Amino acid sequence: MSSTSRPTFGIGLVGHAFMGRAHSHAWRSVDAIFELPWQPVLSVLAGRDDGRAQAAAARLGWGSGVGDWRQLLERDDVDLIDICTPGDSHAEIAVAALEAGKHVLCEKPLANTVAEAEAMAAAAERAAGRGVRSMVGFSYRRVPALALARNLVAQGRIGTVRHVRAQYLQDWLADPQAPLSWRLDRRRAGSGALGDIGAHIIDATQFVTGEAVTGVSALLDTFVTERPHPDGPGTGPVTVDDAALFHGRLSGGGLASFEASRVAAGRKNALRLELNGTRGSLAFDLEAMNVLWFHDHTEDSDTAGFRRILVTEPQHPYAGAWWPPGHGLGYDHAFTNEIADLVISIAAGKDPEPTFADGLAVQRVLAAVEASAADDGRWTAIPGVQP
Ligand code: SOE
């Protein structure tokens, strides 16, 4: 929809690497796919350097580029600040933006520490009282098959959840020569596979089941402890985990296992979730993201079995806005779906989900995993969650 009679909604993006590109793509396309009450305008992109930000703005479709995100706080053509920077700057930018009256979309994990996430959740709550909204970008909630899985669980189609098996497996660090980057630096990223991709499976588990993780026992490992510098001679230390393995209990009484790895050779972006309940099971793999497997255990056992649902029908979540049945969506579409929900919620005066409080809940699980792993896998309860 491109009517100019709608109010405009000015966006300021901070960051222009992987996530900045993914969000830019979504902001560029969202108005052509969804019927939005407001018209997003890609006003300004902020980076750390004027020249590079201007070049990125031109390439990614933004009106202008600036070398300091603080300039966005002052601008009348910015209604929302979209934070796509490494985790060490999320709290500072988000709190300043909310206090300046700007809505915020912040990439996951919400922060690098629980203290930062708490400050962000508190700022979000204060801002919501003034009609200023915030959302954390757990984009996989907007993959149609995972949104359908949540609906089926909520409808009781698999009964009470007994098991969740959650994995997020990648292999871009399997090669010991893969260079250092901010994602391998604890000061910038907070943690490694744990916060980068483990955060997604924690959120996906809590989202799909509607339950909370109440406690964990964990192991972390860094298999490659030194890696080459990207732009010069020699190597430097890796200060985050390559892999995280933990199990936990859910608030409904079920058991959950979690595995996040960036050294799982051959697995490129395998976010897998399997749920077994008293009445049936569901299974999903992001490497085949248009498919949800469903087993209805109440069916006649002669013919019962996992059925493959191609989640591209018009009545499936988000799918109706896109292509005819069977034509499928990809990684990028989840960001467009996320941004559509964000704009629709803000225009309706409602808090979009996942909230900063949801991001804080994930952060508490991440911190419990680190505490448990540092103490030989000791059982560690998640503060504030009823066992
Ligand atoms: C973004 O949602 C993200 O989590 C990235 O930050 C990860 O690195 C990527 O592999 C999955 O998507």
mmCIF file of C-alpha atoms and ligand atoms in Angstrom:
data_model
loop_
_atom_site.group_PDB
_atom_site.id
_atom_site.type_symbol
_atom_site.label_atom_id
_atom_site.label_comp_id
_atom_site.label_asym_id
_atom_site.label_seq_id
_atom_site.Cartn_x
_atom_site.Cartn_y
_atom_site.Cartn_z
ATOM 1 C CA MET A 1 0.000 0.000 0.000
ATOM 2 C CA SER A 2 1.516 3.346 -0.880
ATOM 3 C CA SER A 3 -1.213 5.932 -0.297
ATOM 4 C CA THR A 4 0.171 9.264 0.826
ATOM 5 C CA SER A 5 -3.021 10.045 2.758
ATOM 6 C CA ARG A 6 -1.839 7.912 5.682
ATOM 7 C CA PRO A 7 0.296 9.366 8.454
ATOM 8 C CA THR A 8 3.990 8.816 7.911
ATOM 9 C CA PHE A 9 6.136 6.932 10.428
ATOM 10 C CA GLY A 10 9.786 7.972 10.335
ATOM 11 C CA ILE A 11 12.443 5.370 11.030
ATOM 12 C CA GLY A 12 16.023 5.855 12.192
ATOM 13 C CA LEU A 13 18.225 2.782 11.902
ATOM 14 C CA VAL A 14 21.382 2.319 13.972
ATOM 15 C CA GLY A 15 23.913 -0.119 12.463
ATOM 16 C CA HIS A 16 24.393 -1.291 8.901
ATOM 17 C CA ALA A 17 25.968 -4.742 9.042
ATOM 18 C CA PHE A 18 24.106 -8.085 8.840
ATOM 19 C CA MET A 19 21.117 -7.018 10.943
ATOM 20 C CA GLY A 20 21.060 -3.467 9.598
ATOM 21 C CA ARG A 21 20.818 -4.892 6.077
ATOM 22 C CA ALA A 22 18.101 -7.388 7.077
ATOM 23 C CA HIS A 23 16.030 -4.670 8.782
ATOM 24 C CA SER A 24 16.555 -2.224 5.905
ATOM 25 C CA HIS A 25 15.261 -4.842 3.494
ATOM 26 C CA ALA A 26 12.187 -5.347 5.678
ATOM 27 C CA TRP A 27 11.499 -1.617 6.087
ATOM 28 C CA ARG A 28 11.802 -1.162 2.317
ATOM 29 C CA SER A 29 9.318 -3.924 1.493
ATOM 30 C CA VAL A 30 6.821 -3.965 4.375
ATOM 31 C CA ASP A 31 4.497 -1.293 2.987
ATOM 32 C CA ALA A 32 4.182 -3.112 -0.325
ATOM 33 C CA ILE A 33 3.162 -6.411 1.316
ATOM 34 C CA PHE A 34 1.002 -5.503 4.332
ATOM 35 C CA GLU A 35 -1.907 -3.068 4.692
ATOM 36 C CA LEU A 36 -0.371 -0.682 7.188
ATOM 37 C CA PRO A 37 -2.127 2.174 8.981
ATOM 38 C CA TRP A 38 1.007 4.309 8.769
ATOM 39 C CA GLN A 39 3.518 4.703 5.969
ATOM 40 C CA PRO A 40 7.073 3.878 7.084
ATOM 41 C CA VAL A 41 9.665 6.349 5.831
ATOM 42 C CA LEU A 42 13.333 5.312 5.882
ATOM 43 C CA SER A 43 14.541 8.667 7.195
ATOM 44 C CA VAL A 44 18.091 8.178 8.417
ATOM 45 C CA LEU A 45 20.737 5.542 9.057
ATOM 46 C CA ALA A 46 23.358 6.009 11.779
ATOM 47 C CA GLY A 47 26.775 4.379 11.860
ATOM 48 C CA ARG A 48 30.055 5.147 13.583
ATOM 49 C CA ASP A 49 31.507 7.181 10.765
ATOM 50 C CA ASP A 50 29.806 9.791 8.533
ATOM 51 C CA GLY A 51 31.270 8.578 5.230
ATOM 52 C CA ARG A 52 30.509 4.905 5.753
ATOM 53 C CA ALA A 53 27.040 5.681 7.105
ATOM 54 C CA GLN A 54 26.270 7.854 4.067
ATOM 55 C CA ALA A 55 27.438 5.117 1.696
ATOM 56 C CA ALA A 56 25.384 2.505 3.568
ATOM 57 C CA ALA A 57 22.336 4.787 3.592
ATOM 58 C CA ALA A 58 22.550 5.210 -0.184
ATOM 59 C CA ARG A 59 22.942 1.456 -0.755
ATOM 60 C CA LEU A 60 20.237 0.359 1.693
ATOM 61 C CA GLY A 61 17.606 2.941 0.748
ATOM 62 C CA TRP A 62 17.770 5.489 3.597
ATOM 63 C CA GLY A 63 17.267 9.232 3.137
ATOM 64 C CA SER A 64 20.572 10.140 4.765
ATOM 65 C CA GLY A 65 23.457 8.730 6.795
ATOM 66 C CA VAL A 66 25.039 10.144 9.966
ATOM 67 C CA GLY A 67 28.047 9.129 12.050
ATOM 68 C CA ASP A 68 26.439 9.367 15.510
ATOM 69 C CA TRP A 69 23.167 7.758 16.641
ATOM 70 C CA ARG A 70 22.592 10.624 19.132
ATOM 71 C CA GLN A 71 21.577 12.849 16.223
ATOM 72 C CA LEU A 72 18.504 10.646 15.739
ATOM 73 C CA LEU A 73 17.149 11.647 19.154
ATOM 74 C CA GLU A 74 16.701 15.251 18.010
ATOM 75 C CA ARG A 75 15.107 14.638 14.650
ATOM 76 C CA ASP A 76 11.415 15.243 13.962
ATOM 77 C CA ASP A 77 11.494 12.813 11.032
ATOM 78 C CA VAL A 78 12.372 9.913 13.391
ATOM 79 C CA ASP A 79 9.463 8.329 15.282
ATOM 80 C CA LEU A 80 11.146 4.973 15.900
ATOM 81 C CA ILE A 81 14.766 3.980 16.459
ATOM 82 C CA ASP A 82 15.694 0.519 15.213
ATOM 83 C CA ILE A 83 18.810 -0.781 17.016
ATOM 84 C CA CYS A 84 20.948 -3.187 14.972
ATOM 85 C CA THR A 85 24.270 -2.755 16.776
ATOM 86 C CA PRO A 86 26.313 -5.250 18.847
ATOM 87 C CA GLY A 87 24.864 -5.908 22.310
ATOM 88 C CA ASP A 88 27.222 -3.616 24.217
ATOM 89 C CA SER A 89 25.411 -0.501 22.955
ATOM 90 C CA HIS A 90 21.777 -1.701 23.123
ATOM 91 C CA ALA A 91 21.052 -0.409 26.632
ATOM 92 C CA GLU A 92 22.509 3.064 26.135
ATOM 93 C CA ILE A 93 20.758 3.648 22.804
ATOM 94 C CA ALA A 94 17.416 2.125 23.810
ATOM 95 C CA VAL A 95 17.112 3.992 27.106
ATOM 96 C CA ALA A 96 18.095 7.316 25.495
ATOM 97 C CA ALA A 97 15.655 6.757 22.626
ATOM 98 C CA LEU A 98 12.738 5.880 24.905
ATOM 99 C CA GLU A 99 13.467 8.888 27.111
ATOM 100 C CA ALA A 100 13.498 11.091 23.991
ATOM 101 C CA GLY A 101 10.003 9.796 23.144
ATOM 102 C CA LYS A 102 11.073 7.523 20.276
ATOM 103 C CA HIS A 103 9.578 4.048 19.897
ATOM 104 C CA VAL A 104 12.270 1.342 19.831
ATOM 105 C CA LEU A 105 12.897 -1.933 18.025
ATOM 106 C CA CYS A 106 16.010 -3.600 19.464
ATOM 107 C CA GLU A 107 17.820 -6.640 18.081
ATOM 108 C CA LYS A 108 18.262 -9.692 20.285
ATOM 109 C CA PRO A 109 19.615 -10.585 22.750
ATOM 110 C CA LEU A 110 18.153 -7.555 24.496
ATOM 111 C CA ALA A 111 21.470 -6.722 26.213
ATOM 112 C CA ASN A 112 24.769 -8.165 27.366
ATOM 113 C CA THR A 113 23.841 -8.394 31.066
ATOM 114 C CA VAL A 114 20.766 -8.824 33.238
ATOM 115 C CA ALA A 115 21.422 -5.408 34.831
ATOM 116 C CA GLU A 116 21.302 -3.708 31.416
ATOM 117 C CA ALA A 117 18.201 -5.666 30.420
ATOM 118 C CA GLU A 118 16.502 -4.680 33.677
ATOM 119 C CA ALA A 119 17.255 -1.010 33.036
ATOM 120 C CA MET A 120 15.866 -1.353 29.511
ATOM 121 C CA ALA A 121 12.694 -3.118 30.683
ATOM 122 C CA ALA A 122 12.164 -0.423 33.333
ATOM 123 C CA ALA A 123 12.670 2.346 30.734
ATOM 124 C CA ALA A 124 10.220 0.562 28.424
ATOM 125 C CA GLU A 125 7.594 0.373 31.137
ATOM 126 C CA ARG A 126 7.975 4.070 31.941
ATOM 127 C CA ALA A 127 7.796 4.953 28.252
ATOM 128 C CA ALA A 128 4.698 2.810 27.682
ATOM 129 C CA GLY A 129 2.925 5.037 30.214
ATOM 130 C CA ARG A 130 3.559 7.896 27.748
ATOM 131 C CA GLY A 131 2.452 5.851 24.706
ATOM 132 C CA VAL A 132 6.037 5.141 23.618
ATOM 133 C CA ARG A 133 6.433 1.464 22.628
ATOM 134 C CA SER A 134 9.264 -1.041 22.408
ATOM 135 C CA MET A 135 9.912 -4.491 21.002
ATOM 136 C CA VAL A 136 12.842 -6.924 21.009
ATOM 137 C CA GLY A 137 13.616 -8.565 17.671
ATOM 138 C CA PHE A 138 13.156 -12.288 18.158
ATOM 139 C CA SER A 139 12.305 -12.519 14.484
ATOM 140 C CA TYR A 140 11.674 -16.267 14.381
ATOM 141 C CA ARG A 141 8.377 -15.746 16.222
ATOM 142 C CA ARG A 142 7.205 -14.451 12.825
ATOM 143 C CA VAL A 143 8.155 -17.535 10.808
ATOM 144 C CA PRO A 144 4.706 -18.840 9.791
ATOM 145 C CA ALA A 145 5.451 -22.453 10.822
ATOM 146 C CA LEU A 146 6.572 -21.414 14.329
ATOM 147 C CA ALA A 147 3.602 -19.070 14.730
ATOM 148 C CA LEU A 148 1.343 -21.968 13.675
ATOM 149 C CA ALA A 149 3.095 -24.254 16.183
ATOM 150 C CA ARG A 150 2.289 -21.788 18.950
ATOM 151 C CA ASN A 151 -1.359 -21.626 17.859
ATOM 152 C CA LEU A 152 -1.647 -25.441 17.826
ATOM 153 C CA VAL A 153 -0.110 -25.703 21.317
ATOM 154 C CA ALA A 154 -2.447 -22.962 22.601
ATOM 155 C CA GLN A 155 -5.422 -24.828 21.104
ATOM 156 C CA GLY A 156 -4.405 -27.944 23.054
ATOM 157 C CA ARG A 157 -3.648 -29.975 19.924
ATOM 158 C CA ILE A 158 -0.617 -31.642 21.529
ATOM 159 C CA GLY A 159 -1.988 -31.569 25.100
ATOM 160 C CA THR A 160 0.345 -30.890 28.003
ATOM 161 C CA VAL A 161 3.940 -30.393 26.919
ATOM 162 C CA ARG A 162 6.244 -33.090 28.326
ATOM 163 C CA HIS A 163 9.381 -32.563 26.261
ATOM 164 C CA VAL A 164 10.975 -29.774 24.271
ATOM 165 C CA ARG A 165 14.122 -30.507 22.273
ATOM 166 C CA ALA A 166 15.566 -27.223 21.041
ATOM 167 C CA GLN A 167 18.719 -26.849 18.957
ATOM 168 C CA TYR A 168 20.295 -24.017 17.032
ATOM 169 C CA LEU A 169 23.249 -25.299 15.022
ATOM 170 C CA GLN A 170 25.571 -23.371 12.706
ATOM 171 C CA ASP A 171 29.111 -24.105 11.464
ATOM 172 C CA TRP A 172 30.680 -20.786 10.486
ATOM 173 C CA LEU A 173 33.251 -21.177 13.300
ATOM 174 C CA ALA A 174 34.037 -24.857 12.636
ATOM 175 C CA ASP A 175 37.161 -23.767 10.713
ATOM 176 C CA PRO A 176 39.866 -22.731 13.251
ATOM 177 C CA GLN A 177 41.062 -20.160 10.687
ATOM 178 C CA ALA A 178 37.741 -18.304 10.691
ATOM 179 C CA PRO A 179 38.802 -14.812 11.860
ATOM 180 C CA LEU A 180 38.022 -12.919 15.042
ATOM 181 C CA SER A 181 35.082 -10.531 14.975
ATOM 182 C CA TRP A 182 32.982 -8.649 17.525
ATOM 183 C CA ARG A 183 30.836 -11.764 17.863
ATOM 184 C CA LEU A 184 33.836 -13.525 19.470
ATOM 185 C CA ASP A 185 34.547 -10.710 21.924
ATOM 186 C CA ARG A 186 32.774 -10.993 25.260
ATOM 187 C CA ARG A 187 32.922 -7.241 25.912
ATOM 188 C CA ARG A 188 30.973 -6.523 22.727
ATOM 189 C CA ALA A 189 28.739 -9.584 22.317
ATOM 190 C CA GLY A 190 28.190 -10.602 25.952
ATOM 191 C CA SER A 191 28.505 -14.292 25.112
ATOM 192 C CA GLY A 192 29.006 -16.491 22.058
ATOM 193 C CA ALA A 193 26.702 -19.129 20.594
ATOM 194 C CA LEU A 194 24.728 -18.828 23.825
ATOM 195 C CA GLY A 195 23.525 -15.231 23.399
ATOM 196 C CA ASP A 196 23.667 -15.095 19.605
ATOM 197 C CA ILE A 197 21.625 -18.176 18.760
ATOM 198 C CA GLY A 198 20.865 -19.854 22.117
ATOM 199 C CA ALA A 199 18.750 -16.772 22.898
ATOM 200 C CA HIS A 200 16.552 -17.639 19.908
ATOM 201 C CA ILE A 201 15.810 -21.186 21.086
ATOM 202 C CA ILE A 202 15.055 -20.012 24.616
ATOM 203 C CA ASP A 203 12.628 -17.441 23.243
ATOM 204 C CA ALA A 204 11.158 -19.878 20.698
ATOM 205 C CA THR A 205 10.567 -22.454 23.448
ATOM 206 C CA GLN A 206 8.877 -19.929 25.739
ATOM 207 C CA PHE A 207 6.874 -18.510 22.816
ATOM 208 C CA VAL A 208 5.647 -21.797 21.364
ATOM 209 C CA THR A 209 4.821 -23.427 24.723
ATOM 210 C CA GLY A 210 3.539 -20.273 26.431
ATOM 211 C CA GLU A 211 5.590 -21.453 29.432
ATOM 212 C CA ALA A 212 8.710 -20.167 31.172
ATOM 213 C CA VAL A 213 12.034 -21.909 31.732
ATOM 214 C CA THR A 214 12.252 -22.201 35.529
ATOM 215 C CA GLY A 215 15.826 -23.481 36.000
ATOM 216 C CA VAL A 216 18.807 -24.884 34.106
ATOM 217 C CA SER A 217 21.936 -26.991 34.335
ATOM 218 C CA ALA A 218 24.549 -26.110 31.728
ATOM 219 C CA LEU A 219 27.890 -26.714 30.021
ATOM 220 C CA LEU A 220 29.726 -24.192 27.826
ATOM 221 C CA ASP A 221 32.816 -24.812 25.725
ATOM 222 C CA THR A 222 35.219 -22.871 23.530
ATOM 223 C CA PHE A 223 36.965 -25.362 21.230
ATOM 224 C CA VAL A 224 39.068 -22.812 19.335
ATOM 225 C CA THR A 225 40.565 -20.365 21.841
ATOM 226 C CA GLU A 226 42.772 -18.281 19.467
ATOM 227 C CA ARG A 227 41.831 -17.060 16.001
ATOM 228 C CA PRO A 228 43.502 -14.908 13.347
ATOM 229 C CA HIS A 229 42.965 -11.155 13.415
ATOM 230 C CA PRO A 230 40.819 -10.188 10.404
ATOM 231 C CA ASP A 231 43.004 -7.294 9.200
ATOM 232 C CA GLY A 232 46.510 -7.991 10.370
ATOM 233 C CA PRO A 233 49.085 -10.576 11.385
ATOM 234 C CA GLY A 234 48.838 -12.881 14.378
ATOM 235 C CA THR A 235 46.017 -14.223 16.448
ATOM 236 C CA GLY A 236 43.932 -13.037 19.375
ATOM 237 C CA PRO A 237 41.904 -14.734 22.084
ATOM 238 C CA VAL A 238 38.311 -15.888 21.683
ATOM 239 C CA THR A 239 36.547 -14.767 24.857
ATOM 240 C CA VAL A 240 33.120 -16.350 24.310
ATOM 241 C CA ASP A 241 31.685 -19.849 24.031
ATOM 242 C CA ASP A 242 31.560 -21.819 20.775
ATOM 243 C CA ALA A 243 28.791 -24.036 22.091
ATOM 244 C CA ALA A 244 26.251 -24.187 24.909
ATOM 245 C CA LEU A 245 24.442 -27.276 26.115
ATOM 246 C CA PHE A 246 21.812 -27.092 28.835
ATOM 247 C CA HIS A 247 18.671 -28.678 30.101
ATOM 248 C CA GLY A 248 15.851 -27.109 32.011
ATOM 249 C CA ARG A 249 12.391 -27.456 33.404
ATOM 250 C CA LEU A 250 9.322 -25.636 32.117
ATOM 251 C CA SER A 251 6.695 -23.937 34.253
ATOM 252 C CA GLY A 252 4.099 -26.482 33.066
ATOM 253 C CA GLY A 253 6.243 -29.320 34.439
ATOM 254 C CA GLY A 254 7.837 -30.488 31.172
ATOM 255 C CA LEU A 255 11.526 -31.088 30.482
ATOM 256 C CA ALA A 256 13.512 -29.148 27.892
ATOM 257 C CA SER A 257 16.949 -29.640 26.356
ATOM 258 C CA PHE A 258 18.839 -26.915 24.516
ATOM 259 C CA GLU A 259 21.925 -27.006 22.309
ATOM 260 C CA ALA A 260 23.463 -23.966 20.587
ATOM 261 C CA SER A 261 26.625 -24.326 18.524
ATOM 262 C CA ARG A 262 28.505 -22.342 15.899
ATOM 263 C CA VAL A 263 30.909 -25.266 15.263
ATOM 264 C CA ALA A 264 28.401 -27.967 14.217
ATOM 265 C CA ALA A 265 30.004 -28.925 10.883
ATOM 266 C CA GLY A 266 27.478 -29.125 8.071
ATOM 267 C CA ARG A 267 24.646 -27.378 9.933
ATOM 268 C CA LYS A 268 24.203 -23.902 8.487
ATOM 269 C CA ASN A 269 21.187 -22.405 10.224
ATOM 270 C CA ALA A 270 19.392 -25.342 11.810
ATOM 271 C CA LEU A 271 17.028 -24.013 14.450
ATOM 272 C CA ARG A 272 15.143 -27.161 15.349
ATOM 273 C CA LEU A 273 12.336 -27.501 17.800
ATOM 274 C CA GLU A 274 10.502 -30.677 18.712
ATOM 275 C CA LEU A 275 7.699 -30.790 21.260
ATOM 276 C CA ASN A 276 6.102 -33.940 22.626
ATOM 277 C CA GLY A 277 2.855 -33.542 24.505
ATOM 278 C CA THR A 278 0.227 -35.817 26.026
ATOM 279 C CA ARG A 279 -1.874 -35.698 22.822
ATOM 280 C CA GLY A 280 0.702 -35.270 20.076
ATOM 281 C CA SER A 281 3.954 -33.754 18.841
ATOM 282 C CA LEU A 282 5.283 -30.952 16.658
ATOM 283 C CA ALA A 283 8.633 -30.638 14.884
ATOM 284 C CA PHE A 284 10.283 -27.769 12.989
ATOM 285 C CA ASP A 285 13.632 -27.140 11.294
ATOM 286 C CA LEU A 286 14.557 -23.648 10.054
ATOM 287 C CA GLU A 287 16.541 -25.205 7.196
ATOM 288 C CA ALA A 288 13.128 -26.261 5.818
ATOM 289 C CA MET A 289 11.279 -23.317 7.261
ATOM 290 C CA ASN A 290 7.994 -23.552 5.385
ATOM 291 C CA VAL A 291 7.219 -26.950 6.909
ATOM 292 C CA LEU A 292 5.756 -27.911 10.294
ATOM 293 C CA TRP A 293 5.477 -31.575 11.257
ATOM 294 C CA PHE A 294 2.455 -32.539 13.379
ATOM 295 C CA HIS A 295 1.630 -35.891 14.912
ATOM 296 C CA ASP A 296 -1.873 -36.256 16.395
ATOM 297 C CA HIS A 297 -1.548 -39.039 18.943
ATOM 298 C CA THR A 298 -5.340 -39.317 19.347
ATOM 299 C CA GLU A 299 -5.715 -40.630 15.792
ATOM 300 C CA ASP A 300 -6.126 -44.311 14.951
ATOM 301 C CA SER A 301 -2.642 -45.815 15.284
ATOM 302 C CA ASP A 302 -3.080 -47.651 11.939
ATOM 303 C CA THR A 303 -2.646 -44.382 10.103
ATOM 304 C CA ALA A 304 -1.347 -41.918 12.710
ATOM 305 C CA GLY A 305 2.092 -40.481 12.109
ATOM 306 C CA PHE A 306 3.921 -37.219 11.559
ATOM 307 C CA ARG A 307 2.184 -35.239 8.836
ATOM 308 C CA ARG A 308 3.992 -32.584 6.851
ATOM 309 C CA ILE A 309 2.124 -29.278 6.839
ATOM 310 C CA LEU A 310 3.287 -26.863 4.173
ATOM 311 C CA VAL A 311 2.653 -23.618 6.036
ATOM 312 C CA THR A 312 1.851 -21.449 3.025
ATOM 313 C CA GLU A 313 -1.958 -21.420 3.000
ATOM 314 C CA PRO A 314 -3.740 -18.057 3.190
ATOM 315 C CA GLN A 315 -5.151 -18.913 6.635
ATOM 316 C CA HIS A 316 -1.699 -19.669 8.031
ATOM 317 C CA PRO A 317 -0.023 -16.892 10.076
ATOM 318 C CA TYR A 318 1.453 -14.184 7.795
ATOM 319 C CA ALA A 319 1.333 -16.437 4.699
ATOM 320 C CA GLY A 320 -1.794 -14.810 3.259
ATOM 321 C CA ALA A 321 -0.025 -11.469 2.871
ATOM 322 C CA TRP A 322 2.620 -13.021 0.621
ATOM 323 C CA TRP A 323 2.516 -15.455 -2.297
ATOM 324 C CA PRO A 324 0.101 -18.121 -3.528
ATOM 325 C CA PRO A 325 0.162 -21.466 -1.616
ATOM 326 C CA GLY A 326 3.383 -23.427 -1.941
ATOM 327 C CA HIS A 327 5.573 -20.511 -3.000
ATOM 328 C CA GLY A 328 7.285 -20.288 0.380
ATOM 329 C CA LEU A 329 9.028 -17.666 2.499
ATOM 330 C CA GLY A 330 12.676 -17.238 3.561
ATOM 331 C CA TYR A 331 14.800 -15.854 6.414
ATOM 332 C CA ASP A 332 14.202 -12.227 5.418
ATOM 333 C CA HIS A 333 10.413 -12.463 5.404
ATOM 334 C CA ALA A 334 10.299 -12.994 9.171
ATOM 335 C CA PHE A 335 11.755 -9.488 9.623
ATOM 336 C CA THR A 336 9.110 -7.996 7.329
ATOM 337 C CA ASN A 337 6.372 -9.815 9.270
ATOM 338 C CA GLU A 338 7.898 -8.591 12.540
ATOM 339 C CA ILE A 339 7.992 -4.979 11.368
ATOM 340 C CA ALA A 340 4.398 -5.152 10.091
ATOM 341 C CA ASP A 341 3.219 -6.340 13.526
ATOM 342 C CA LEU A 342 5.306 -3.619 15.167
ATOM 343 C CA VAL A 343 3.793 -0.780 13.117
ATOM 344 C CA ILE A 344 0.240 -2.143 13.461
ATOM 345 C CA SER A 345 0.586 -2.441 17.272
ATOM 346 C CA ILE A 346 2.081 1.018 17.709
ATOM 347 C CA ALA A 347 -0.623 2.591 15.534
ATOM 348 C CA ALA A 348 -3.256 0.782 17.626
ATOM 349 C CA GLY A 349 -1.694 2.125 20.848
ATOM 350 C CA LYS A 350 -0.711 -1.360 22.021
ATOM 351 C CA ASP A 351 2.567 -2.827 23.257
ATOM 352 C CA PRO A 352 4.076 -4.971 20.493
ATOM 353 C CA GLU A 353 5.439 -8.410 21.402
ATOM 354 C CA PRO A 354 7.978 -9.646 22.280
ATOM 355 C CA THR A 355 8.310 -6.885 24.867
ATOM 356 C CA PHE A 356 11.484 -5.806 26.620
ATOM 357 C CA ALA A 357 10.143 -7.810 29.586
ATOM 358 C CA ASP A 358 10.220 -10.907 27.334
ATOM 359 C CA GLY A 359 13.784 -9.983 26.361
ATOM 360 C CA LEU A 360 14.690 -9.668 30.044
ATOM 361 C CA ALA A 361 13.207 -13.124 30.722
ATOM 362 C CA VAL A 362 15.515 -14.599 28.063
ATOM 363 C CA GLN A 363 18.467 -12.633 29.480
ATOM 364 C CA ARG A 364 17.851 -14.181 32.900
ATOM 365 C CA VAL A 365 18.011 -17.656 31.384
ATOM 366 C CA LEU A 366 21.252 -16.758 29.561
ATOM 367 C CA ALA A 367 22.768 -15.535 32.849
ATOM 368 C CA ALA A 368 21.623 -18.683 34.670
ATOM 369 C CA VAL A 369 23.252 -20.836 31.968
ATOM 370 C CA GLU A 370 26.554 -18.994 32.447
ATOM 371 C CA ALA A 371 26.328 -19.235 36.240
ATOM 372 C CA SER A 372 25.549 -22.956 36.079
ATOM 373 C CA ALA A 373 28.348 -23.681 33.598
ATOM 374 C CA ALA A 374 30.824 -21.780 35.786
ATOM 375 C CA ASP A 375 29.847 -24.035 38.693
ATOM 376 C CA ASP A 376 30.121 -27.518 37.120
ATOM 377 C CA GLY A 377 26.558 -27.548 35.878
ATOM 378 C CA ARG A 378 24.922 -26.801 39.234
ATOM 379 C CA TRP A 379 21.131 -26.532 38.990
ATOM 380 C CA THR A 380 20.363 -22.800 38.776
ATOM 381 C CA ALA A 381 16.868 -21.423 39.210
ATOM 382 C CA ILE A 382 15.721 -18.478 37.101
ATOM 383 C CA PRO A 383 14.976 -15.544 39.455
ATOM 384 C CA GLY A 384 11.375 -14.386 39.513
ATOM 385 C CA VAL A 385 9.956 -17.489 37.793
ATOM 386 C CA GLN A 386 7.672 -19.840 39.729
ATOM 387 C CA PRO A 387 8.995 -23.428 39.536
HETATM 388 C C1 SOE B 1 19.423 -12.282 14.124
HETATM 389 O O1 SOE B 1 18.119 -12.584 14.495
HETATM 390 C C2 SOE B 1 20.298 -13.472 14.260
HETATM 391 O O2 SOE B 1 20.128 -13.962 15.546
HETATM 392 C C3 SOE B 1 21.774 -13.166 14.129
HETATM 393 O O3 SOE B 1 22.220 -12.262 15.113
HETATM 394 C C4 SOE B 1 22.504 -14.478 14.227
HETATM 395 O O4 SOE B 1 23.875 -14.297 14.151
HETATM 396 C C5 SOE B 1 21.973 -15.300 13.075
HETATM 397 O O5 SOE B 1 22.769 -16.348 12.772
HETATM 398 C C6 SOE B 1 20.546 -15.623 13.319
HETATM 399 O O6 SOE B 1 19.873 -14.423 13.306
#
